[in-house]
Amino acid sequence: MQHKKKAVVIGAGLAGLSSAIRLAGDGYDVTVLEKNENIGGKLNRRSGKGYTFDTGPSILTMPWVLEQLFESVHRKLEDYIEIERIEPQWRTFYEDGTSIDVLSDLPEMLEEMRKVKPDPDSSFMKFLAYSQDMYDICMKSFYKTSITGLKELKAQHTLKELLAMDPFHTVADGTKKHFKNKHLEQLFNFFVMYVGSNPYQAPAILNQLVYVQLGLGIYYVKGGMYNIAKGMKAVLDELRAEVHTDCPVSHVVEEEGTAKGVVTEEGEFFEADVVVSNLEVIPAYKTLLPKNSRTKKEIKQLTKTFDPTVSGQVLLLGVNKEFKNLKHHNFFFSEDPEKEFKQIFEKGVPADDPTVYIGISSKSDPSQAPQGKENLFVLTHVPPKTAMKKKADWDKYREVILDKLERMGMEGLRDSIEFEYEFTPDTLEELYGSTGGSIYGIASNKGTNGGFKIPSKSSVYENLYFTGGSTHPGGGVPMVTLSGQLTADLIKKHSEEAELGKNA
């Protein structure tokens, strides 16, 4: 009887769980090792005083990615997870008192936009068509295979398609060209929030995120987003994959340039034919691999090309009142977005006047907070620790955030807080090992990496692969879940090629 190939996955974030499901489906004997006490990575939860919070992602887009994953192992997503569409998708607040709802009902959305632009019809429909074209093109390549760079992308597209990706412009160029209106530009530029990049540096192809949201909808998982991780774990149990929590990995065992397995901090050896790291690529090289000249050279090269995305200061606030003017998802925009992004991305300091996101899942799911009270997930993007020019005072910055929210309509917020928990770049780095506490992996930067991510197969060690926000296609729930699937596809492809080579 042929020996079953073994795969070890380091880290039980969504990408790690996703690649584990696919590898188990492909016949591997799979073991997942997670250092924290819970699976899910940044998708996690905290609770206290009757409040429950999703501590990471709060918005689900592109649910087809999850459906595809479950179908690949002959399961139906709805047997594990219940998802529902959220409308309005966002409510946005501006410093001048304007408020615009983002709606997937296009006539209603046009009506909202008329608050700031008398005739948005043709410019908005053109922008949406431009955004959808990009998404459709990406469905042919970007979301189908693990692309490592321009050469591979070019091989899969006609010149016409490549030009439709608007390769010479940034996200902000695209919105400016279509709208010439500061409110709408700021609104649509902020869709790159999903991948933690700067609209003034990110390639225009990311304008497809507007179609992803308005065309495909945004969703919430009943009972909390953490149920995505629980659903994946249930499938892994059925596939007889092993998932160990509280099990930090000490290092990857390598012989003659090939990964042979991993050793845990307790000293246990897990042999493997393939090792997949859900820990970000650069920290994985720094902490899990031999400190030889090959590893050092690779770290230097990657660090030069790939910057981490933003980090965040996250406040989980249980409040003893309901904020009637807020919806499930809310954005409180900065007065001057160019200054805000310049401070975060170029000056390496938290913005004086930041954009603040507030998710209140109890608006859609009353089980998440006591009656008459609400669970506020407050996220403010800040530079990753690696880009910080000086040490930040997070207590002081909390005051900046609360001042802004109270000024923009959330009167009595401070006095209503009865439960609070905080994450900063320090705690995010410590918990998830991400570079400088980065939330979304690698930033898409037209100038340094053309918007591409780190290749999923190690160029230094055989049988070593990566998955998650620092690899293709990037950060955010659908993207990292997809990266897990694409990494597994790559492993399958390389394994089949090796078999053919042996038999030739």
Short mmCIF file of C-alpha atoms in Angstrom, two decimals:
data_model
loop_
_atom_site.label_atom_id
_atom_site.label_comp_id
_atom_site.label_asym_id
_atom_site.label_seq_id
_atom_site.Cartn_x
_atom_site.Cartn_y
_atom_site.Cartn_z
CA MET A 1 0.00 0.00 0.00
CA GLN A 2 1.33 3.43 -0.97
CA HIS A 3 2.33 5.66 1.93
CA LYS A 4 0.05 8.68 2.32
CA LYS A 5 1.90 11.93 1.77
CA LYS A 6 2.12 14.16 4.84
CA ALA A 7 1.53 17.92 4.94
CA VAL A 8 2.17 20.19 7.91
CA VAL A 9 0.52 23.62 7.99
CA ILE A 10 2.02 26.21 10.36
CA GLY A 11 -0.76 28.50 11.62
CA ALA A 12 -4.53 28.08 11.66
CA GLY A 13 -5.53 31.42 10.14
CA LEU A 14 -8.13 31.26 7.36
CA ALA A 15 -5.46 30.68 4.71
CA GLY A 16 -3.87 27.86 6.71
CA LEU A 17 -7.24 26.20 7.34
CA SER A 18 -8.21 26.66 3.70
CA SER A 19 -5.00 25.06 2.37
CA ALA A 20 -5.37 22.26 4.95
CA ILE A 21 -8.90 21.49 3.68
CA ARG A 22 -7.71 21.37 0.08
CA LEU A 23 -4.61 19.27 0.86
CA ALA A 24 -6.73 16.81 2.86
CA GLY A 25 -9.10 16.68 -0.12
CA ASP A 26 -6.11 15.92 -2.35
CA GLY A 27 -5.25 12.90 -0.20
CA TYR A 28 -2.61 14.29 2.15
CA ASP A 29 -2.39 13.32 5.77
CA VAL A 30 -2.67 16.88 7.19
CA THR A 31 -1.53 18.33 10.54
CA VAL A 32 -2.17 22.00 11.42
CA LEU A 33 -0.08 23.54 14.24
CA GLU A 34 -1.35 26.78 15.82
CA LYS A 35 0.57 28.70 18.49
CA ASN A 36 -2.47 30.49 20.01
CA GLU A 37 -5.24 28.83 22.00
CA ASN A 38 -7.81 29.46 19.24
CA ILE A 39 -7.86 28.75 15.53
CA GLY A 40 -8.82 31.54 13.10
CA GLY A 41 -5.75 33.80 13.22
CA LYS A 42 -6.81 37.44 13.06
CA LEU A 43 -10.40 36.26 12.60
CA ASN A 44 -11.08 35.73 16.26
CA ARG A 45 -13.42 36.73 19.04
CA ARG A 46 -13.49 38.20 22.52
CA SER A 47 -16.37 38.49 24.91
CA GLY A 48 -17.22 39.95 28.29
CA LYS A 49 -20.18 41.38 30.23
CA GLY A 50 -22.61 39.87 27.71
CA TYR A 51 -20.89 41.42 24.66
CA THR A 52 -19.32 39.36 21.86
CA PHE A 53 -16.88 40.86 19.35
CA ASP A 54 -15.30 39.64 16.15
CA THR A 55 -11.75 40.88 16.76
CA GLY A 56 -10.67 40.89 13.12
CA PRO A 57 -12.57 40.96 9.83
CA SER A 58 -16.16 42.11 10.17
CA ILE A 59 -17.19 42.24 6.50
CA LEU A 60 -17.49 39.26 4.17
CA THR A 61 -17.29 39.82 0.40
CA MET A 62 -17.02 37.35 -2.50
CA PRO A 63 -18.76 34.47 -0.67
CA TRP A 64 -18.18 32.32 -3.79
CA VAL A 65 -14.63 31.80 -2.48
CA LEU A 66 -15.94 29.99 0.60
CA GLU A 67 -18.53 28.10 -1.50
CA GLN A 68 -15.77 26.96 -3.87
CA LEU A 69 -13.60 25.77 -0.96
CA PHE A 70 -16.37 23.69 0.61
CA GLU A 71 -17.46 22.30 -2.79
CA SER A 72 -13.87 21.19 -3.50
CA VAL A 73 -14.28 18.59 -0.73
CA HIS A 74 -17.93 17.78 -1.61
CA ARG A 75 -19.50 19.90 1.13
CA LYS A 76 -22.12 22.64 1.02
CA LEU A 77 -21.24 25.93 2.72
CA GLU A 78 -24.81 26.44 3.99
CA ASP A 79 -24.61 23.21 6.01
CA TYR A 80 -21.87 24.85 8.13
CA ILE A 81 -22.30 28.62 7.97
CA GLU A 82 -25.32 30.89 7.58
CA ILE A 83 -24.61 34.11 5.71
CA GLU A 84 -26.88 37.09 5.14
CA ARG A 85 -26.61 40.15 2.96
CA ILE A 86 -26.18 43.53 4.69
CA GLU A 87 -27.98 46.63 3.41
CA PRO A 88 -27.08 49.50 3.54
CA GLN A 89 -23.57 48.21 3.12
CA TRP A 90 -21.86 51.14 4.82
CA ARG A 91 -22.96 54.44 6.29
CA THR A 92 -20.31 57.13 5.83
CA PHE A 93 -19.94 60.36 7.81
CA TYR A 94 -17.94 63.40 6.70
CA GLU A 95 -16.52 66.20 8.83
CA ASP A 96 -18.79 68.75 7.09
CA GLY A 97 -21.91 66.94 8.34
CA THR A 98 -22.68 65.09 5.09
CA SER A 99 -23.64 61.43 5.39
CA ILE A 100 -23.84 59.01 2.43
CA ASP A 101 -25.13 55.43 2.56
CA VAL A 102 -23.48 52.89 0.25
CA LEU A 103 -26.22 50.74 -1.27
CA SER A 104 -26.22 47.90 -3.77
CA ASP A 105 -29.56 49.16 -5.12
CA LEU A 106 -28.14 51.39 -7.88
CA PRO A 107 -31.05 53.88 -8.28
CA GLU A 108 -30.98 54.41 -4.50
CA MET A 109 -27.18 54.72 -4.55
CA LEU A 110 -27.43 57.42 -7.25
CA GLU A 111 -29.96 59.23 -5.05
CA GLU A 112 -27.46 59.14 -2.14
CA MET A 113 -24.69 60.52 -4.38
CA ARG A 114 -26.91 63.43 -5.42
CA LYS A 115 -26.38 64.79 -1.89
CA VAL A 116 -22.91 65.89 -3.09
CA LYS A 117 -23.03 65.77 -6.91
CA PRO A 118 -26.06 67.01 -8.87
CA ASP A 119 -25.71 64.56 -11.79
CA PRO A 120 -23.74 61.44 -10.84
CA ASP A 121 -25.54 59.03 -13.23
CA SER A 122 -23.20 58.70 -16.20
CA SER A 123 -19.93 59.06 -14.24
CA PHE A 124 -21.01 56.44 -11.69
CA MET A 125 -22.25 53.95 -14.30
CA LYS A 126 -18.99 54.37 -16.25
CA PHE A 127 -16.98 53.85 -13.07
CA LEU A 128 -18.95 50.74 -12.18
CA ALA A 129 -18.46 49.31 -15.70
CA TYR A 130 -14.70 50.07 -15.43
CA SER A 131 -14.62 48.34 -12.04
CA GLN A 132 -16.59 45.30 -13.29
CA ASP A 133 -14.35 44.90 -16.36
CA MET A 134 -11.34 44.65 -14.05
CA TYR A 135 -13.06 42.09 -11.84
CA ASP A 136 -14.09 39.99 -14.86
CA ILE A 137 -10.52 40.02 -16.18
CA CYS A 138 -9.19 38.99 -12.75
CA MET A 139 -11.61 36.06 -12.67
CA LYS A 140 -9.69 34.64 -15.66
CA SER A 141 -6.26 34.69 -14.02
CA PHE A 142 -5.78 36.54 -10.75
CA TYR A 143 -8.38 34.54 -8.82
CA LYS A 144 -7.64 31.26 -10.64
CA THR A 145 -3.90 30.70 -10.19
CA SER A 146 -1.08 31.73 -7.90
CA ILE A 147 0.53 34.49 -9.96
CA THR A 148 4.03 35.64 -9.01
CA GLY A 149 4.57 38.60 -11.34
CA LEU A 150 3.97 40.45 -14.57
CA LYS A 151 5.43 37.74 -16.82
CA GLU A 152 2.86 35.18 -15.64
CA LEU A 153 0.05 37.74 -15.83
CA LYS A 154 0.98 38.68 -19.41
CA ALA A 155 0.99 35.03 -20.44
CA GLN A 156 -2.69 34.73 -19.49
CA HIS A 157 -4.10 37.88 -21.11
CA THR A 158 -4.43 39.73 -24.38
CA LEU A 159 -2.93 43.21 -24.64
CA LYS A 160 -6.47 44.64 -24.65
CA GLU A 161 -7.21 42.94 -21.32
CA LEU A 162 -3.91 44.11 -19.82
CA LEU A 163 -4.70 47.69 -20.81
CA ALA A 164 -8.21 47.38 -19.32
CA MET A 165 -6.45 46.84 -15.97
CA ASP A 166 -5.44 50.52 -16.22
CA PRO A 167 -1.79 49.63 -15.49
CA PHE A 168 -0.38 53.17 -15.58
CA HIS A 169 -2.63 54.63 -12.89
CA THR A 170 -3.36 54.39 -9.19
CA VAL A 171 -6.69 53.82 -7.46
CA ALA A 172 -6.96 57.56 -6.71
CA ASP A 173 -6.26 58.44 -10.38
CA GLY A 174 -9.19 56.22 -11.36
CA THR A 175 -11.68 57.75 -8.93
CA LYS A 176 -10.57 61.31 -9.74
CA LYS A 177 -10.98 60.76 -13.48
CA HIS A 178 -14.55 59.52 -13.02
CA PHE A 179 -15.91 61.75 -10.27
CA LYS A 180 -13.99 65.03 -9.83
CA ASN A 181 -15.81 65.33 -6.50
CA LYS A 182 -13.96 65.21 -3.18
CA HIS A 183 -16.72 63.39 -1.24
CA LEU A 184 -17.12 60.63 -3.82
CA GLU A 185 -13.39 60.28 -4.46
CA GLN A 186 -12.79 59.83 -0.73
CA LEU A 187 -15.64 57.33 -0.50
CA PHE A 188 -14.49 55.11 -3.38
CA ASN A 189 -10.78 55.46 -2.57
CA PHE A 190 -11.51 53.93 0.80
CA PHE A 191 -12.49 50.59 -0.72
CA VAL A 192 -8.75 49.72 -0.72
CA MET A 193 -9.23 49.62 3.06
CA TYR A 194 -10.09 45.96 2.46
CA VAL A 195 -6.46 45.31 1.59
CA GLY A 196 -4.85 47.96 3.80
CA SER A 197 -3.15 49.87 0.98
CA ASN A 198 -2.77 53.53 0.07
CA PRO A 199 -5.09 54.66 -2.78
CA TYR A 200 -2.45 57.16 -3.89
CA GLN A 201 0.11 54.31 -4.35
CA ALA A 202 -2.02 51.21 -5.04
CA PRO A 203 -2.53 50.11 -8.68
CA ALA A 204 -5.86 51.09 -10.27
CA ILE A 205 -6.79 47.40 -10.70
CA LEU A 206 -7.92 47.54 -7.05
CA ASN A 207 -10.80 49.77 -8.11
CA GLN A 208 -12.50 46.45 -8.88
CA LEU A 209 -13.26 46.26 -5.14
CA VAL A 210 -16.10 48.72 -5.75
CA TYR A 211 -17.79 46.19 -8.06
CA VAL A 212 -16.95 43.35 -5.65
CA GLN A 213 -18.98 45.17 -3.00
CA LEU A 214 -21.76 46.87 -4.97
CA GLY A 215 -22.21 44.11 -7.57
CA LEU A 216 -21.72 41.00 -5.43
CA GLY A 217 -22.84 42.40 -2.07
CA ILE A 218 -21.42 42.35 1.44
CA TYR A 219 -22.36 39.71 3.96
CA TYR A 220 -22.38 38.91 7.63
CA VAL A 221 -22.07 35.46 9.18
CA LYS A 222 -24.90 34.72 11.62
CA GLY A 223 -23.62 34.25 15.16
CA GLY A 224 -20.41 36.14 14.33
CA MET A 225 -17.66 35.97 11.69
CA TYR A 226 -15.80 33.47 13.88
CA ASN A 227 -18.24 30.85 12.59
CA ILE A 228 -16.22 30.82 9.33
CA ALA A 229 -13.26 29.35 11.24
CA LYS A 230 -15.55 26.97 13.13
CA GLY A 231 -17.11 25.79 9.86
CA MET A 232 -13.66 25.13 8.36
CA LYS A 233 -12.60 23.24 11.49
CA ALA A 234 -15.74 21.05 11.29
CA VAL A 235 -14.79 20.11 7.71
CA LEU A 236 -11.20 19.34 8.74
CA ASP A 237 -12.50 17.08 11.52
CA GLU A 238 -14.61 15.20 8.98
CA LEU A 239 -11.58 14.88 6.69
CA ARG A 240 -9.61 13.48 9.67
CA ALA A 241 -7.01 16.25 9.58
CA GLU A 242 -5.38 17.02 12.93
CA VAL A 243 -5.48 20.56 14.32
CA HIS A 244 -3.30 21.28 17.38
CA THR A 245 -3.72 24.59 19.24
CA ASP A 246 -1.32 25.94 21.91
CA CYS A 247 1.38 24.37 19.79
CA PRO A 248 4.03 26.91 18.69
CA VAL A 249 6.50 25.77 16.03
CA SER A 250 10.18 26.22 16.85
CA HIS A 251 11.64 25.69 13.36
CA VAL A 252 11.35 24.04 9.97
CA VAL A 253 13.69 21.06 9.56
CA GLU A 254 15.70 21.35 6.36
CA GLU A 255 18.13 18.90 4.75
CA GLU A 256 20.16 19.80 1.66
CA GLY A 257 17.79 22.64 0.75
CA THR A 258 14.57 20.64 1.23
CA ALA A 259 11.98 21.10 3.99
CA LYS A 260 11.48 17.77 5.77
CA GLY A 261 9.05 18.75 8.53
CA VAL A 262 8.84 20.94 11.62
CA VAL A 263 9.82 20.79 15.28
CA THR A 264 7.51 22.32 17.90
CA GLU A 265 8.76 24.33 20.87
CA GLU A 266 8.01 21.25 23.00
CA GLY A 267 10.53 19.35 20.86
CA GLU A 268 8.08 17.16 18.93
CA PHE A 269 9.04 16.42 15.30
CA PHE A 270 6.34 16.33 12.61
CA GLU A 271 7.69 14.81 9.42
CA ALA A 272 6.29 16.23 6.18
CA ASP A 273 6.50 15.86 2.41
CA VAL A 274 5.31 19.45 2.19
CA VAL A 275 5.35 22.33 4.71
CA VAL A 276 2.95 25.27 4.33
CA SER A 277 3.52 28.41 6.41
CA ASN A 278 0.51 30.58 7.18
CA LEU A 279 2.89 32.81 9.15
CA GLU A 280 3.77 35.75 6.86
CA VAL A 281 6.68 35.03 4.51
CA ILE A 282 9.30 37.46 5.88
CA PRO A 283 8.72 36.60 9.59
CA ALA A 284 8.73 32.89 8.60
CA TYR A 285 12.19 33.23 7.04
CA LYS A 286 13.38 35.25 10.04
CA THR A 287 12.07 32.96 12.79
CA LEU A 288 11.53 29.45 11.41
CA LEU A 289 14.32 28.82 8.90
CA PRO A 290 18.08 28.22 9.24
CA LYS A 291 20.06 31.43 9.61
CA ASN A 292 22.32 30.70 6.64
CA SER A 293 23.43 32.95 3.81
CA ARG A 294 20.62 31.79 1.50
CA THR A 295 17.93 32.71 4.04
CA LYS A 296 19.59 36.06 4.82
CA LYS A 297 19.86 36.95 1.12
CA GLU A 298 16.15 36.12 0.59
CA ILE A 299 15.06 38.23 3.60
CA LYS A 300 17.08 41.19 2.29
CA GLN A 301 15.56 40.89 -1.18
CA LEU A 302 11.97 40.52 0.06
CA THR A 303 12.25 43.35 2.58
CA LYS A 304 13.40 45.67 -0.22
CA THR A 305 10.41 44.92 -2.45
CA PHE A 306 7.52 44.19 -0.08
CA ASP A 307 6.31 46.57 2.63
CA PRO A 308 3.76 45.52 5.23
CA THR A 309 0.28 47.00 5.06
CA VAL A 310 -1.08 49.27 7.75
CA SER A 311 -1.56 48.05 11.29
CA GLY A 312 -4.36 49.28 13.51
CA GLN A 313 -5.48 50.45 16.89
CA VAL A 314 -8.59 48.41 17.66
CA LEU A 315 -11.00 49.30 20.47
CA LEU A 316 -13.67 46.77 21.38
CA LEU A 317 -16.29 48.81 23.23
CA GLY A 318 -19.38 47.46 24.95
CA VAL A 319 -21.70 50.46 25.36
CA ASN A 320 -24.83 50.73 27.50
CA LYS A 321 -26.88 52.55 24.85
CA GLU A 322 -27.84 52.31 21.17
CA PHE A 323 -26.48 54.77 18.60
CA LYS A 324 -29.56 55.11 16.40
CA ASN A 325 -27.83 57.06 13.61
CA LEU A 326 -25.28 54.27 13.00
CA LYS A 327 -25.70 51.14 10.88
CA HIS A 328 -23.92 47.74 10.94
CA HIS A 329 -20.87 49.22 9.12
CA ASN A 330 -19.84 52.87 9.52
CA PHE A 331 -16.97 55.08 8.36
CA PHE A 332 -16.11 58.41 9.91
CA PHE A 333 -13.92 60.04 7.26
CA SER A 334 -10.96 62.34 7.75
CA GLU A 335 -11.20 65.99 6.71
CA ASP A 336 -8.14 65.74 4.42
CA PRO A 337 -7.54 62.21 3.02
CA GLU A 338 -4.32 63.12 1.18
CA LYS A 339 -2.80 64.40 4.41
CA GLU A 340 -4.09 61.34 6.30
CA PHE A 341 -2.49 58.85 3.87
CA LYS A 342 0.72 60.90 3.68
CA GLN A 343 1.08 60.79 7.47
CA ILE A 344 0.41 57.04 7.68
CA PHE A 345 2.34 55.85 4.61
CA GLU A 346 5.12 58.40 4.13
CA LYS A 347 5.71 60.11 7.46
CA GLY A 348 5.20 56.96 9.54
CA VAL A 349 2.98 58.59 12.17
CA PRO A 350 -0.66 57.98 13.14
CA ALA A 351 -2.85 60.56 11.32
CA ASP A 352 -3.87 63.66 13.31
CA ASP A 353 -7.37 63.24 11.91
CA PRO A 354 -7.85 59.58 10.94
CA THR A 355 -10.68 57.76 9.19
CA VAL A 356 -12.36 55.53 11.79
CA TYR A 357 -14.36 52.39 11.01
CA ILE A 358 -17.03 51.14 13.42
CA GLY A 359 -18.69 47.75 13.02
CA ILE A 360 -21.73 47.04 15.19
CA SER A 361 -22.74 43.44 14.52
CA SER A 362 -25.53 43.65 17.15
CA LYS A 363 -27.41 45.87 14.63
CA SER A 364 -27.93 42.72 12.50
CA ASP A 365 -27.50 40.07 15.17
CA PRO A 366 -28.99 40.91 18.61
CA SER A 367 -27.24 37.87 20.15
CA GLN A 368 -23.97 39.86 20.10
CA ALA A 369 -24.88 42.38 22.84
CA PRO A 370 -27.29 42.66 25.79
CA GLN A 371 -30.68 44.22 24.99
CA GLY A 372 -30.58 47.99 24.55
CA LYS A 373 -26.76 47.93 24.33
CA GLU A 374 -24.28 47.63 21.46
CA ASN A 375 -20.90 46.05 20.63
CA LEU A 376 -18.65 48.57 18.88
CA PHE A 377 -15.62 47.31 16.96
CA VAL A 378 -13.61 50.49 16.38
CA LEU A 379 -10.69 50.23 13.92
CA THR A 380 -8.29 53.04 13.06
CA HIS A 381 -5.47 52.35 10.62
CA VAL A 382 -1.98 53.34 11.79
CA PRO A 383 1.51 52.67 10.36
CA PRO A 384 3.03 49.24 11.05
CA LYS A 385 5.73 49.29 13.74
CA THR A 386 8.42 48.87 11.07
CA ALA A 387 7.43 52.22 9.53
CA MET A 388 6.84 54.17 12.76
CA LYS A 389 9.19 57.13 12.99
CA LYS A 390 8.75 57.42 16.75
CA LYS A 391 7.08 55.49 19.54
CA ALA A 392 3.34 56.10 19.64
CA ASP A 393 1.33 56.83 22.76
CA TRP A 394 -1.72 54.60 22.25
CA ASP A 395 -3.60 55.92 25.31
CA LYS A 396 -3.33 59.42 23.90
CA TYR A 397 -4.39 58.24 20.43
CA ARG A 398 -7.47 56.55 21.94
CA GLU A 399 -8.52 60.04 23.07
CA VAL A 400 -8.03 61.43 19.52
CA ILE A 401 -10.34 58.68 18.19
CA LEU A 402 -13.04 59.12 20.85
CA ASP A 403 -12.92 62.94 20.46
CA LYS A 404 -13.49 62.58 16.72
CA LEU A 405 -16.43 60.18 17.14
CA GLU A 406 -18.11 62.36 19.77
CA ARG A 407 -17.57 65.45 17.59
CA MET A 408 -19.13 63.67 14.58
CA GLY A 409 -22.39 62.69 16.22
CA MET A 410 -21.73 59.97 18.80
CA GLU A 411 -22.57 62.10 21.83
CA GLY A 412 -22.00 60.48 25.20
CA LEU A 413 -19.81 57.70 23.77
CA ARG A 414 -17.16 57.89 26.52
CA ASP A 415 -19.72 57.79 29.33
CA SER A 416 -21.51 54.79 27.82
CA ILE A 417 -18.48 52.44 27.76
CA GLU A 418 -18.88 49.55 30.22
CA PHE A 419 -16.57 46.99 28.59
CA GLU A 420 -13.32 47.67 26.75
CA TYR A 421 -10.51 45.68 25.17
CA GLU A 422 -7.72 47.05 23.01
CA PHE A 423 -5.30 45.81 20.34
CA THR A 424 -2.32 47.88 19.15
CA PRO A 425 0.44 47.12 16.58
CA ASP A 426 2.45 45.63 19.47
CA THR A 427 -0.26 43.15 20.47
CA LEU A 428 -1.10 42.33 16.83
CA GLU A 429 2.57 41.53 16.11
CA GLU A 430 2.87 39.43 19.25
CA LEU A 431 -0.33 37.45 18.59
CA TYR A 432 0.03 36.81 14.86
CA GLY A 433 3.72 37.28 14.11
CA SER A 434 2.88 39.70 11.29
CA THR A 435 5.53 42.22 10.21
CA GLY A 436 5.19 45.27 12.49
CA GLY A 437 1.63 44.23 13.40
CA SER A 438 0.49 44.46 9.77
CA ILE A 439 -3.19 43.54 9.41
CA TYR A 440 -3.46 42.69 5.70
CA GLY A 441 -0.07 41.22 4.79
CA ILE A 442 1.79 43.00 1.98
CA ALA A 443 0.84 46.48 0.72
CA SER A 444 0.03 46.82 -2.99
CA ASN A 445 2.42 49.46 -4.21
CA LYS A 446 2.66 50.29 -7.90
CA GLY A 447 6.19 51.64 -7.48
CA THR A 448 7.88 48.81 -5.53
CA ASN A 449 6.03 45.59 -6.37
CA GLY A 450 3.56 46.46 -9.14
CA GLY A 451 0.79 45.31 -6.81
CA PHE A 452 2.10 41.72 -6.77
CA LYS A 453 2.67 39.64 -3.64
CA ILE A 454 5.41 37.27 -2.51
CA PRO A 455 5.41 33.98 -4.50
CA SER A 456 3.72 31.09 -2.67
CA LYS A 457 6.52 28.63 -3.35
CA SER A 458 9.79 29.28 -1.55
CA SER A 459 12.58 30.07 -4.00
CA VAL A 460 15.15 28.96 -1.40
CA TYR A 461 13.85 25.65 -0.01
CA GLU A 462 12.13 22.80 -1.83
CA ASN A 463 8.76 21.55 -0.48
CA LEU A 464 8.23 24.81 1.44
CA TYR A 465 5.18 26.91 0.55
CA PHE A 466 3.49 30.01 1.94
CA THR A 467 -0.10 31.15 2.17
CA GLY A 468 -2.01 34.12 3.63
CA GLY A 469 -2.03 37.90 3.24
CA SER A 470 1.63 38.23 2.23
CA THR A 471 1.09 35.90 -0.77
CA HIS A 472 -1.15 36.10 -3.85
CA PRO A 473 -3.89 37.42 -3.99
CA GLY A 474 -3.44 39.32 -0.67
CA GLY A 475 -5.29 40.27 2.52
CA GLY A 476 -8.94 40.18 3.57
CA VAL A 477 -11.25 37.18 4.19
CA PRO A 478 -11.93 36.11 0.60
CA MET A 479 -8.37 36.77 -0.57
CA VAL A 480 -6.59 34.81 2.18
CA THR A 481 -9.11 31.96 1.89
CA LEU A 482 -8.44 31.94 -1.85
CA SER A 483 -4.68 32.05 -1.26
CA GLY A 484 -4.99 28.81 0.74
CA GLN A 485 -6.73 27.16 -2.20
CA LEU A 486 -4.28 28.52 -4.80
CA THR A 487 -1.27 27.38 -2.74
CA ALA A 488 -2.78 23.88 -2.55
CA ASP A 489 -3.32 23.97 -6.34
CA LEU A 490 0.34 24.90 -6.79
CA ILE A 491 1.46 22.01 -4.54
CA LYS A 492 -0.70 19.62 -6.56
CA LYS A 493 0.71 20.92 -9.84
CA HIS A 494 4.33 20.62 -8.66
CA SER A 495 3.70 17.15 -7.22
CA GLU A 496 2.17 15.95 -10.53
CA GLU A 497 5.11 17.43 -12.48
CA ALA A 498 7.56 15.62 -10.17
CA GLU A 499 5.70 12.31 -10.71
CA LEU A 500 5.81 12.79 -14.48
CA GLY A 501 9.51 13.57 -14.25
CA LYS A 502 10.12 10.36 -12.27
CA ASN A 503 8.21 8.25 -14.77
CA ALA A 504 9.68 9.86 -17.88
#
